[in-house]
mmCIF file of N, CA and C in Angstrom:
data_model
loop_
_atom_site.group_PDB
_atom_site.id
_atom_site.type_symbol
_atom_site.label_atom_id
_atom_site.label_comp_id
_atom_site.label_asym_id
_atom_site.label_seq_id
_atom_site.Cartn_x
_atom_site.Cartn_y
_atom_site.Cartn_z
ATOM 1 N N UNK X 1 55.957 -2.672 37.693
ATOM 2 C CA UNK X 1 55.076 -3.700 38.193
ATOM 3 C C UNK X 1 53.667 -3.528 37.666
ATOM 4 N N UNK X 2 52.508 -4.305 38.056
ATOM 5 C CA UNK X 2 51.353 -4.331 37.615
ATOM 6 C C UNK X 2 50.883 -3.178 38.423
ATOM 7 N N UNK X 3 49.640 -2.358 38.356
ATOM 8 C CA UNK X 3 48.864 -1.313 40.015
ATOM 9 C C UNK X 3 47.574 -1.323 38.860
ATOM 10 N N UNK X 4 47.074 -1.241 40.045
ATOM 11 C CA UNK X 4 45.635 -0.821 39.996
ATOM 12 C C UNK X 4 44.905 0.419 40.792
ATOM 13 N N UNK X 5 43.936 0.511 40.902
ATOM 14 C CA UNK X 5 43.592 1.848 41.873
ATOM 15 C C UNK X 5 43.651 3.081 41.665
ATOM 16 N N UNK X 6 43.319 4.309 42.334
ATOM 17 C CA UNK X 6 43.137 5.416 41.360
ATOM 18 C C UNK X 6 44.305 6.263 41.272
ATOM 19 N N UNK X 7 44.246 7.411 41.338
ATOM 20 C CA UNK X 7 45.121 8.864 41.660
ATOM 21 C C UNK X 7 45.726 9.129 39.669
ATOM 22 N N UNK X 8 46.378 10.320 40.004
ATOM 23 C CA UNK X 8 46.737 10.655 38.292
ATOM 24 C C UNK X 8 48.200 10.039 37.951
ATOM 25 N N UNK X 9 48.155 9.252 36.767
ATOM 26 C CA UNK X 9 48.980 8.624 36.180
ATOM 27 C C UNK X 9 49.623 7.189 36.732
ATOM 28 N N UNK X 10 49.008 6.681 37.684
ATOM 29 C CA UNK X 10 48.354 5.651 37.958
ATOM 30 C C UNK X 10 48.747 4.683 36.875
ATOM 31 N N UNK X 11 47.966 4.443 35.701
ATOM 32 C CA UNK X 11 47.301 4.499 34.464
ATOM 33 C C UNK X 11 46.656 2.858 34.559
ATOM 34 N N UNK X 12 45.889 2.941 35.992
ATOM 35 C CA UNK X 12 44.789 1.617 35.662
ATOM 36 C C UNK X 12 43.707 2.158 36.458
ATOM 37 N N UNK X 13 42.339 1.288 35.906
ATOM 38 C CA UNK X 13 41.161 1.611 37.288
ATOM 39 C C UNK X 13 40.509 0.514 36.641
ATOM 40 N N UNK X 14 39.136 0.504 37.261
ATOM 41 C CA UNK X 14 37.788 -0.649 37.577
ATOM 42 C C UNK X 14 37.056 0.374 36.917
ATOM 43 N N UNK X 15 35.942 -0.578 35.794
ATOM 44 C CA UNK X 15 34.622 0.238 35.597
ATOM 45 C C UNK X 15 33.499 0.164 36.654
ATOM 46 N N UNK X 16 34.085 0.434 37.600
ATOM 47 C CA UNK X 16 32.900 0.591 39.009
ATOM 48 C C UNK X 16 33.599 1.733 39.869
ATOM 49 N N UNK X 17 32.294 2.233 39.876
ATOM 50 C CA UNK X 17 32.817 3.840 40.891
ATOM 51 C C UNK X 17 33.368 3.190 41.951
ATOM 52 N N UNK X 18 33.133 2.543 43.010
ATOM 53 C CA UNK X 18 33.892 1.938 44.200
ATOM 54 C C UNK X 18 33.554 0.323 44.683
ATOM 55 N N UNK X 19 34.536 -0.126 43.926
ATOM 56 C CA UNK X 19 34.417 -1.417 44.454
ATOM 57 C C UNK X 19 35.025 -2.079 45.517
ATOM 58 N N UNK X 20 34.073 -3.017 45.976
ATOM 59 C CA UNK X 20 33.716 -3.452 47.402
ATOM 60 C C UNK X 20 34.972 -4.051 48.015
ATOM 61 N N UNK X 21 35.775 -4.701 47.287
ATOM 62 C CA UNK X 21 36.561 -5.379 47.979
ATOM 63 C C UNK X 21 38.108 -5.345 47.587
ATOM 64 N N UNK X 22 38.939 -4.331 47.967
ATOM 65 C CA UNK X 22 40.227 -4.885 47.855
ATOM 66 C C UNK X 22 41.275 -5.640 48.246
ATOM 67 N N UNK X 23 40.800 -6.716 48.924
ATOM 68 C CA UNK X 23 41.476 -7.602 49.082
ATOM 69 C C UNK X 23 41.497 -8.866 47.567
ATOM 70 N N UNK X 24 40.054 -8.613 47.133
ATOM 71 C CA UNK X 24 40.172 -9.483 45.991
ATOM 72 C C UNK X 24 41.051 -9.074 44.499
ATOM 73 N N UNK X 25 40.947 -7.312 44.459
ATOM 74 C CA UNK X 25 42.088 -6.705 43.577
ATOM 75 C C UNK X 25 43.689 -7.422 43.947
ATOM 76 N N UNK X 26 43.809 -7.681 45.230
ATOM 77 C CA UNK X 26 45.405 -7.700 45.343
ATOM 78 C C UNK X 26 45.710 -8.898 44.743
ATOM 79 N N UNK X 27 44.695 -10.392 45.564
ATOM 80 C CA UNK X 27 44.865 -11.606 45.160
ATOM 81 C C UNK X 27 44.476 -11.268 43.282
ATOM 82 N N UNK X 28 44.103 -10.795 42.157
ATOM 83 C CA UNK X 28 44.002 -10.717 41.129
ATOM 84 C C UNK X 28 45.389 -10.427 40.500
ATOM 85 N N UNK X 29 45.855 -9.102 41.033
ATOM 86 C CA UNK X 29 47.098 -8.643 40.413
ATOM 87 C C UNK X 29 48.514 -10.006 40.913
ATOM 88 N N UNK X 30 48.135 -10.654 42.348
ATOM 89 C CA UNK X 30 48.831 -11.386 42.428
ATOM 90 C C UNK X 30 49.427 -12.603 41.503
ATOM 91 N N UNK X 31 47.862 -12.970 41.376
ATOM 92 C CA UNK X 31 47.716 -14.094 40.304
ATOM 93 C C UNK X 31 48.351 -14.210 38.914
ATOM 94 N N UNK X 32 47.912 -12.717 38.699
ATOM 95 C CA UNK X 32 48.166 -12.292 37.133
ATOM 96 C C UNK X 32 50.223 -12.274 37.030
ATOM 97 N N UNK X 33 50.282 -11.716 38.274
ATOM 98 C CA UNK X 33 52.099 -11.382 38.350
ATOM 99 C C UNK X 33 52.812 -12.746 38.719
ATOM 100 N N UNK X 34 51.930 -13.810 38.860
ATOM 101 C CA UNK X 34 52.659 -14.797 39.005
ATOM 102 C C UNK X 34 52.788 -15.716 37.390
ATOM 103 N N UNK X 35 52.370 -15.109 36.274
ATOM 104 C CA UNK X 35 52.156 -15.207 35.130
ATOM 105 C C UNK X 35 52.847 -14.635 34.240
ATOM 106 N N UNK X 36 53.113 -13.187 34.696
ATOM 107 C CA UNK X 36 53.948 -12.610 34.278
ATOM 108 C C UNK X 36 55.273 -11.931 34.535
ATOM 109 N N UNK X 37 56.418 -11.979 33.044
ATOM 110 C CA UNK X 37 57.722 -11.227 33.316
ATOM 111 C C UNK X 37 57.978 -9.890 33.084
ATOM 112 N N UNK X 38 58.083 -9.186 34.282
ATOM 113 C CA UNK X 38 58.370 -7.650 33.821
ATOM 114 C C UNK X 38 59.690 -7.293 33.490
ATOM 115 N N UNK X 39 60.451 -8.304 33.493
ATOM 116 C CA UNK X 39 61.890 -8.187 32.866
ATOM 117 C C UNK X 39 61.717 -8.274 31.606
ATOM 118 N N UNK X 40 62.443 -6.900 30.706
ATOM 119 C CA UNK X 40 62.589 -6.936 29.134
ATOM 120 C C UNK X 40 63.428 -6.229 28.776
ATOM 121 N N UNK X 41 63.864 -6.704 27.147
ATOM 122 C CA UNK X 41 64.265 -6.020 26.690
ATOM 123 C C UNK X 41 64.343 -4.429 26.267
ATOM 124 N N UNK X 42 63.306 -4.059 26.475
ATOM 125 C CA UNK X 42 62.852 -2.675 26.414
ATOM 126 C C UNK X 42 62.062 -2.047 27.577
ATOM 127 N N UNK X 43 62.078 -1.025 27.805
ATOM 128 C CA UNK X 43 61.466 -0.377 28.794
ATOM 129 C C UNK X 43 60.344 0.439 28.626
ATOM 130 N N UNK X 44 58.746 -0.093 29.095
ATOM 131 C CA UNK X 44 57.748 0.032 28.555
ATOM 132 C C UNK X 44 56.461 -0.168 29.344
ATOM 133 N N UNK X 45 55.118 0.847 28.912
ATOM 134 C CA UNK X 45 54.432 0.203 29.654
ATOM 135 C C UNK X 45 52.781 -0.422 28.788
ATOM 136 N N UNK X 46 52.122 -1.577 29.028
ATOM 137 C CA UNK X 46 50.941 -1.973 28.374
ATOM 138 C C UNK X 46 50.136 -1.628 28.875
ATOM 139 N N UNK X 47 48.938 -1.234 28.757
ATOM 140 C CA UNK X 47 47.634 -1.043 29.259
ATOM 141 C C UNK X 47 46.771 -2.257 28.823
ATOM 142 N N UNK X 48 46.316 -2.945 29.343
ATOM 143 C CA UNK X 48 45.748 -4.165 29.198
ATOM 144 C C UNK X 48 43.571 -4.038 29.558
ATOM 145 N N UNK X 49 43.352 -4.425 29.048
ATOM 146 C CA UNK X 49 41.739 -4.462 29.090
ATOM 147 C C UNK X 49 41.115 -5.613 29.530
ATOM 148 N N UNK X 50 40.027 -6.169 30.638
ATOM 149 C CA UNK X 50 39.766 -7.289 30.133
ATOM 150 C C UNK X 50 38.615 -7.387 31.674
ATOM 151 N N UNK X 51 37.561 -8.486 31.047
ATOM 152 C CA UNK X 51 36.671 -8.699 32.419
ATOM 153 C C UNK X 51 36.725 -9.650 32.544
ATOM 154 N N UNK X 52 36.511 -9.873 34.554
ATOM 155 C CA UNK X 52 36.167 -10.817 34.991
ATOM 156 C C UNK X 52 34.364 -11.355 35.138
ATOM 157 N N UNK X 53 34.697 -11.947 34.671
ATOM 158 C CA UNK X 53 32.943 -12.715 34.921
ATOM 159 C C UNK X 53 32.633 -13.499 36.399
ATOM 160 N N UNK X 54 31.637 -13.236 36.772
ATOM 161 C CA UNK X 54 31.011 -13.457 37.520
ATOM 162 C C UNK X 54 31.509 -14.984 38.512
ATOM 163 N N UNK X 55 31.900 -16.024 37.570
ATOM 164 C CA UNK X 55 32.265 -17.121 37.730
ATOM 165 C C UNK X 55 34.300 -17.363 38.069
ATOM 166 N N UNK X 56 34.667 -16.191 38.111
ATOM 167 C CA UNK X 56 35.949 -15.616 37.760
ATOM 168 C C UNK X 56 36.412 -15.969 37.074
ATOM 169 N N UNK X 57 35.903 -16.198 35.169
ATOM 170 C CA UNK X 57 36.905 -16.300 34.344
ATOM 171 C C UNK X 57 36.984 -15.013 33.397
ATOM 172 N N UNK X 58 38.239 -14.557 33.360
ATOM 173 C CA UNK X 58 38.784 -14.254 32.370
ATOM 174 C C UNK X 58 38.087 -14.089 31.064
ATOM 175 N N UNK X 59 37.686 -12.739 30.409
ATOM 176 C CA UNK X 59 37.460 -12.727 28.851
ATOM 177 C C UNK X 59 37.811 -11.023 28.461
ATOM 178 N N UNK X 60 37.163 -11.544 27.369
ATOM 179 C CA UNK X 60 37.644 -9.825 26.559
ATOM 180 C C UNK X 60 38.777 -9.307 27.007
ATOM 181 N N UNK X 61 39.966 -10.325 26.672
ATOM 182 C CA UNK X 61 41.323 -9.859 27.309
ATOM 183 C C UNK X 61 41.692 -8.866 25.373
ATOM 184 N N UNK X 62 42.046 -7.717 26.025
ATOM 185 C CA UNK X 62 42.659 -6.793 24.775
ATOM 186 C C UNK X 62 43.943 -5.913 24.883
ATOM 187 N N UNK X 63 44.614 -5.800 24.116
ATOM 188 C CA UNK X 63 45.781 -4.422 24.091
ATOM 189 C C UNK X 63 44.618 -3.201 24.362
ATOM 190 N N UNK X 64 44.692 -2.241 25.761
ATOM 191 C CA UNK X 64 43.880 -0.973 25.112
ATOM 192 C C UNK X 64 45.234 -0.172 25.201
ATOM 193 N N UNK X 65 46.240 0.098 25.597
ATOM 194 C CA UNK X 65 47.120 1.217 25.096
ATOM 195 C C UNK X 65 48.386 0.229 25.000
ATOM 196 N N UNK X 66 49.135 0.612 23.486
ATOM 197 C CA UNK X 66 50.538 -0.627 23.165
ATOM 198 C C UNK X 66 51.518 0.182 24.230
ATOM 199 N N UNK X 67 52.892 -0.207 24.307
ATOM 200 C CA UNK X 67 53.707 -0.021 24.607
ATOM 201 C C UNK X 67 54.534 0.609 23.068
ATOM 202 N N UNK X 68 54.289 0.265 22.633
ATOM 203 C CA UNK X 68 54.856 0.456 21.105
ATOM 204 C C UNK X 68 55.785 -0.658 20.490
ATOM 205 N N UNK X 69 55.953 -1.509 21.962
ATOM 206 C CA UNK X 69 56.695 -2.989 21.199
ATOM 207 C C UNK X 69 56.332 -4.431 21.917
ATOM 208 N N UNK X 70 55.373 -4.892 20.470
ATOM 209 C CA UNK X 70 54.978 -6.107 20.177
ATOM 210 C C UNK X 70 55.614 -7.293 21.196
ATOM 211 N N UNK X 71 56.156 -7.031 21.346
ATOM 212 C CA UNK X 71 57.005 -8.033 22.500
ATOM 213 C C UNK X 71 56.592 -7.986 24.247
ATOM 214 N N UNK X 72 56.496 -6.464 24.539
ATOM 215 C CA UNK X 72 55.397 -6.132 25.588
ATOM 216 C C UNK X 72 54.653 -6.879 25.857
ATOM 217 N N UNK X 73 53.366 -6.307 24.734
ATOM 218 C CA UNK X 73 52.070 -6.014 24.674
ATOM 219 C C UNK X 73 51.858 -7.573 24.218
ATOM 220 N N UNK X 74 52.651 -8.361 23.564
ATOM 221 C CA UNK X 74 51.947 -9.801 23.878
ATOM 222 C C UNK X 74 52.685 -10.655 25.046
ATOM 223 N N UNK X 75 53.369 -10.146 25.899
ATOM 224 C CA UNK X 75 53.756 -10.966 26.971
ATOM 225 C C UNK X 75 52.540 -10.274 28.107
ATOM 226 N N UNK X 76 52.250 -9.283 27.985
ATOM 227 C CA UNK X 76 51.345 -9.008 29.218
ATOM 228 C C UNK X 76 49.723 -9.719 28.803
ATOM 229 N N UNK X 77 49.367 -9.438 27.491
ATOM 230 C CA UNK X 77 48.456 -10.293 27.221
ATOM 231 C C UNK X 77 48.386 -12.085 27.561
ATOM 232 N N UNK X 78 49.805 -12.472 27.150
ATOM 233 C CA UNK X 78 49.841 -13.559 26.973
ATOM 234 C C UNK X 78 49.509 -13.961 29.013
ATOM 235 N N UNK X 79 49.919 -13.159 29.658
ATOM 236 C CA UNK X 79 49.824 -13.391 31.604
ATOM 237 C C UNK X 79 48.388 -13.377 31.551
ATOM 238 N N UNK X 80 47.700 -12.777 31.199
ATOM 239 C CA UNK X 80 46.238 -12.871 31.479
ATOM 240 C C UNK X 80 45.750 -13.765 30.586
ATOM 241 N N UNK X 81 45.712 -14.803 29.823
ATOM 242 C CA UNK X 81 45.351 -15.416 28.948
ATOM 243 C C UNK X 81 46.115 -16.844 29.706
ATOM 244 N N UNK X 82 47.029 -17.193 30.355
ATOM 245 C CA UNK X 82 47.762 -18.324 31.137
ATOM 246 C C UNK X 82 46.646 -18.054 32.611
ATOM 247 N N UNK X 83 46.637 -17.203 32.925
ATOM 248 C CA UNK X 83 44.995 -16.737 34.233
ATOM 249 C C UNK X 83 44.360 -17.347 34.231
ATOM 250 N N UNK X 84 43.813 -17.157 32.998
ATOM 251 C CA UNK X 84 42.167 -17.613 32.909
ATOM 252 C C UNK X 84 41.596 -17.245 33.504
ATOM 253 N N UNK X 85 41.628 -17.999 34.986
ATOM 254 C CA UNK X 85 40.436 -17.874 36.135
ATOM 255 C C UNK X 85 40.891 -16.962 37.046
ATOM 256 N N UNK X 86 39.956 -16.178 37.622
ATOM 257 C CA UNK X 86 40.501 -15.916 39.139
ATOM 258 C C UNK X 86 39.453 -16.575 39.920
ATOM 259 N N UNK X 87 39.081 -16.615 41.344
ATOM 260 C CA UNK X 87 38.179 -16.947 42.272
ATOM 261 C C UNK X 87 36.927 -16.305 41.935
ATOM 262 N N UNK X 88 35.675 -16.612 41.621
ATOM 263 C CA UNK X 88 34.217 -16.001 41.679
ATOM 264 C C UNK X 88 34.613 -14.596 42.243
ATOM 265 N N UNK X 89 33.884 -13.440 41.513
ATOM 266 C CA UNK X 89 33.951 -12.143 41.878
ATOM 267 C C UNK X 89 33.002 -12.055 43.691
ATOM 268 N N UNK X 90 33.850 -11.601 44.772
ATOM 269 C CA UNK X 90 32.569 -11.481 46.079
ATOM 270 C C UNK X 90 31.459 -11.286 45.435
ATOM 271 N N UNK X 91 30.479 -12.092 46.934
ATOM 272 C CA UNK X 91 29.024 -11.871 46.489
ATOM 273 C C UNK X 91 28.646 -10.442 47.130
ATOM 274 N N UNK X 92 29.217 -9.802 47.720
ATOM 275 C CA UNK X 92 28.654 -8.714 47.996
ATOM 276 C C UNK X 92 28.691 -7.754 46.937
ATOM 277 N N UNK X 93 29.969 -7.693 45.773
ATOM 278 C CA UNK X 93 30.248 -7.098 44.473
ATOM 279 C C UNK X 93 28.401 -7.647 43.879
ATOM 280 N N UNK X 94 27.421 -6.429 43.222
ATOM 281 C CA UNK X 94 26.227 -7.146 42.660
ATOM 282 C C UNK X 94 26.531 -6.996 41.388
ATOM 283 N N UNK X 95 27.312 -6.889 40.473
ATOM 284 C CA UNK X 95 27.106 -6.794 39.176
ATOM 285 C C UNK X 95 27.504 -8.143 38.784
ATOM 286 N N UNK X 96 27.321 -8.483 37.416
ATOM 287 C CA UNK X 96 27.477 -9.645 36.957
ATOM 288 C C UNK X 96 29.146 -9.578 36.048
ATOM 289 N N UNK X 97 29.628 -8.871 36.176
ATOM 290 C CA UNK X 97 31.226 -8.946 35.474
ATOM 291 C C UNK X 97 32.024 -7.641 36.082
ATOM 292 N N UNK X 98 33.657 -7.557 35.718
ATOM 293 C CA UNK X 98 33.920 -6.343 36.200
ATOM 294 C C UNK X 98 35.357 -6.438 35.069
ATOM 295 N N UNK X 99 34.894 -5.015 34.570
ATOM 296 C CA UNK X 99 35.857 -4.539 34.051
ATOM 297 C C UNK X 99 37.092 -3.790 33.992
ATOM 298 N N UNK X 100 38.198 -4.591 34.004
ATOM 299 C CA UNK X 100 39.421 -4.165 34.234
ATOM 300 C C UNK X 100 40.516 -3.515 33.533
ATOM 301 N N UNK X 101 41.092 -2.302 33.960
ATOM 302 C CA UNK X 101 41.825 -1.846 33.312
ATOM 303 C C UNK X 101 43.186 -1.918 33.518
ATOM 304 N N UNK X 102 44.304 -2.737 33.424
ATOM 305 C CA UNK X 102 45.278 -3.002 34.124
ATOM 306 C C UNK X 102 46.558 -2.344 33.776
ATOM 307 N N UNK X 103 47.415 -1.889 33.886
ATOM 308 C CA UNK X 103 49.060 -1.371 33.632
ATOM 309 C C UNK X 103 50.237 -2.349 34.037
ATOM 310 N N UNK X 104 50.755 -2.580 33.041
ATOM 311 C CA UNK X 104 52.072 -3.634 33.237
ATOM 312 C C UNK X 104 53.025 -2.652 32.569
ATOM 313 N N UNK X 105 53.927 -2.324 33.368
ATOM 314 C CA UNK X 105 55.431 -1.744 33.359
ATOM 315 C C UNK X 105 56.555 -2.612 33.302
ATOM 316 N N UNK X 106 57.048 -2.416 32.496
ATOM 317 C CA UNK X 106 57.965 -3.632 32.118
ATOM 318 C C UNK X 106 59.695 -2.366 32.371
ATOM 319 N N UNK X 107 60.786 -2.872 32.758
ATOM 320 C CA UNK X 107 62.164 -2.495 33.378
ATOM 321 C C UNK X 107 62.910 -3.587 33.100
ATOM 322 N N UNK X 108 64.191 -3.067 32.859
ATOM 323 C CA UNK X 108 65.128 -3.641 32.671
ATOM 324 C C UNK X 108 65.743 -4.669 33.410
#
């Protein structure tokens, strides 16, 4: 499945030491998993890159670690790129974007 959040091997987090709201992480990963198929041919996982802006759209969507097959790594891209948007980042969050590091595990 998609995770976010910390502990070891995990293999996602936020470029913010502690951010404010996880209720808005869940509705994100929700969004994103309603975009994407973790059913594949191969068994694999993507590390995905990408920020939300302020306005909640979607940019600097990137491969940061492959799976090693192309088929993955552009179906998990391709879920965040069908996104686009999520909801405006909370106003209590003060930065102006947030950078995400996401894990999509893909199973048979």
């Amino acid at each position: 499945g998609l995770s976010t959040g910390g502990g070891a091997g995990s293999g996602s987090r936020l470029d913010v030491a502690d951010f404010c709201c996880p209720d808005y992480l869940l509705l994100m990963i929700e969004r994103i998993r309603s975009n994407w198929n973790a059913r594949a041919e191969a068994v694999g996982e993507t590390m995905m890159k990408f920020t939300i802006m302020r306005d909640g759209q979607i940019t600097g969507v990137e491969v940061e670690k492959s799976s090693g097959y192309a088929a993955l790594d552009i179906n998990a891209q391709r879920a965040l790129l069908v996104t686009r948007t999520l909801p405006p980042l909370p106003g209590q969050f003060p930065n102006p974007s947030l950078t995400v590091h996401l894990n999509f595990q893909y199973t048979r």
